[in-house]
Amino acid sequence: MTALGELIAPRRLGRDFRWLLASSWTSNIGDGVALAAAPLLIASMTSSPILVASGAVLQFLPWLLFGLHAGAIADRFDRRRLVMFANAARAIVIAALCVFLLTGTANIWIVLAVAFLYGTAEVFVDTTASTLLPMLVRPVDLGIGNARLQAGYLVANQFAGPPLGAFLFAAGSAWPFLLEGLCIVLAIVLVSRMAATPVPPREGGPDAARAPVHTDIAEGIKWLWRNPPVRMLVLIILLFNITWAAPWGVLVLYATEHLNMGAVGFGALTTASAAGGLLATFSFGWLERHISFATLMRVCLSMEVVMHLAFALTSTGWVALVIMLFFGFYAFVWGTISTTVRQRLVPPELQGRVASVNMVGVFGGMVIGQALGGVIAQVWGLTAPWWFAFAGAALTLLVVWRPISHIVNAKPALDDADPTSPAPAN
């Protein structure tokens, strides 16, 4: 393997990890293309703010409706095959949209229906895909594995995909979605090259596998509730997503009206965040080797508090860009560490259910936070959500400061295995 290949996907992570990484990066290119093309398509069909906003809501809604079911199903079947099947469903939905666009029969209601169906399939893809990495690499390598997967999200989904999607949409409304479909199909082919992922053994044997899905969901929630470190980690993520989403929901107004940055400036804010995350990908390995996870988690959450305060106080665009660059950096580090810690603590047979509870908390927190942020901004002004986020995040940080050590130092629930023990053969 070349030096560059070794840097991107170290040999010790195994061949199957490289197939998973390639599939994830390819899929993220398609998702990034749609990130720009989907809103443009909806806006080209309607000027109603409610319908335009509905496009985003219909992508979040499936997480609240089906997220827990997706986790239970991920713990029942061969996870590699489930990712392939759910991606195939996404490809079929996108293919249907392309047919409607090419024949000139598409309308806003068809596009919104596609958004919901695509979002539903994506819930199963993302939930199940998050369980594959712990099956492929050693616990000690989960950090670098998650960092490499997140790097693909930043480069493909946040940087490369959206400009390409906007360019292709200008050439023809169907072109970006045709490319998205091709990326999904290629992602299926790549993940199919992985070895089969056996269903983790479960207590109760075959009878447990035939139990109703709601029984599995209840089992996962019960395990999480009785596991204080994982429960606290999920609670931290929920609360910080509420405070984060409150100002984020009105960020476009904050940027264009309060900072007077215009539409281009607003886009530059999101680009600065992605740039900060990309910088973090190159330094994560060093951080992981030299600084404890507990310290890094505390630093990241402390920086979140400081960021909210800085945004509340600034009225200058370039200062906001610098703040957003730092936000992207520590947000990447936090996301990689929190995912790694959770994966190390959760038994293989519960990875899907616990991950789904975590994701429902993420999106539930975003919905609550955005609703609060809209009301707060309407009543008290565009900087008020940042003050709310600052106060809420600071109080939460005080409460969770000490428990963070217990979260990071907790022993895996599965067994007392050495974290450096070999992963399954690839």
PDB file of N, CA and C in Angstrom, residues 9 69 94 146 172 189 218-219 277 280 288 364 397 424:
ATOM      1  N   ALA A   9      -6.180   4.810   5.029  1.00  0.00           N
ATOM      2  CA  ALA A   9      -6.742   3.569   5.572  1.00  0.00           C
ATOM      3  C   ALA A   9      -5.597   2.664   6.007  1.00  0.00           C
ATOM      4  N   HIS A  69     -37.031   1.399  15.288  1.00  0.00           N
ATOM      5  CA  HIS A  69     -37.262   0.151  14.546  1.00  0.00           C
ATOM      6  C   HIS A  69     -36.036  -0.216  13.706  1.00  0.00           C
ATOM      7  N   ILE A  94     -34.738   7.214  -6.025  1.00  0.00           N
ATOM      8  CA  ILE A  94     -34.097   8.242  -6.845  1.00  0.00           C
ATOM      9  C   ILE A  94     -34.344   7.978  -8.327  1.00  0.00           C
ATOM     10  N   ASN A 146     -13.394   5.799  12.902  1.00  0.00           N
ATOM     11  CA  ASN A 146     -14.468   6.792  12.851  1.00  0.00           C
ATOM     12  C   ASN A 146     -13.981   8.097  12.241  1.00  0.00           C
ATOM     13  N   GLY A 172     -29.534  20.846 -15.829  1.00  0.00           N
ATOM     14  CA  GLY A 172     -30.785  20.096 -15.996  1.00  0.00           C
ATOM     15  C   GLY A 172     -31.203  19.493 -14.683  1.00  0.00           C
ATOM     16  N   VAL A 189     -22.157  -1.875  -4.560  1.00  0.00           N
ATOM     17  CA  VAL A 189     -21.154  -2.799  -5.093  1.00  0.00           C
ATOM     18  C   VAL A 189     -19.942  -2.863  -4.170  1.00  0.00           C
ATOM     19  N   ALA A 218     -37.645  -2.352  23.273  1.00  0.00           N
ATOM     20  CA  ALA A 218     -37.723  -2.196  24.732  1.00  0.00           C
ATOM     21  C   ALA A 218     -36.472  -2.734  25.410  1.00  0.00           C
ATOM     22  N   GLU A 219     -35.941  -3.848  24.890  1.00  0.00           N
ATOM     23  CA  GLU A 219     -34.726  -4.424  25.458  1.00  0.00           C
ATOM     24  C   GLU A 219     -33.548  -3.468  25.323  1.00  0.00           C
ATOM     25  N   GLY A 277     -13.573  21.111  10.365  1.00  0.00           N
ATOM     26  CA  GLY A 277     -13.657  19.662  10.537  1.00  0.00           C
ATOM     27  C   GLY A 277     -12.590  18.933   9.742  1.00  0.00           C
ATOM     28  N   ALA A 280      -9.395  19.004  11.470  1.00  0.00           N
ATOM     29  CA  ALA A 280      -9.391  18.084  12.608  1.00  0.00           C
ATOM     30  C   ALA A 280      -9.068  16.660  12.182  1.00  0.00           C
ATOM     31  N   GLU A 288      -5.492  11.821  19.736  1.00  0.00           N
ATOM     32  CA  GLU A 288      -5.871  10.571  20.391  1.00  0.00           C
ATOM     33  C   GLU A 288      -4.681   9.951  21.117  1.00  0.00           C
ATOM     34  N   GLY A 364     -34.273  14.471  17.669  1.00  0.00           N
ATOM     35  CA  GLY A 364     -35.276  15.027  18.572  1.00  0.00           C
ATOM     36  C   GLY A 364     -34.784  16.322  19.194  1.00  0.00           C
ATOM     37  N   LEU A 397     -22.810  21.692  31.024  1.00  0.00           N
ATOM     38  CA  LEU A 397     -21.394  21.354  31.201  1.00  0.00           C
ATOM     39  C   LEU A 397     -21.044  21.211  32.680  1.00  0.00           C
ATOM     40  N   PRO A 424     -11.966  -9.453  14.099  1.00  0.00           N
ATOM     41  CA  PRO A 424     -12.251 -10.589  13.230  1.00  0.00           C
ATOM     42  C   PRO A 424     -11.413 -10.515  11.962  1.00  0.00           C
TER      43      PRO A 424
END
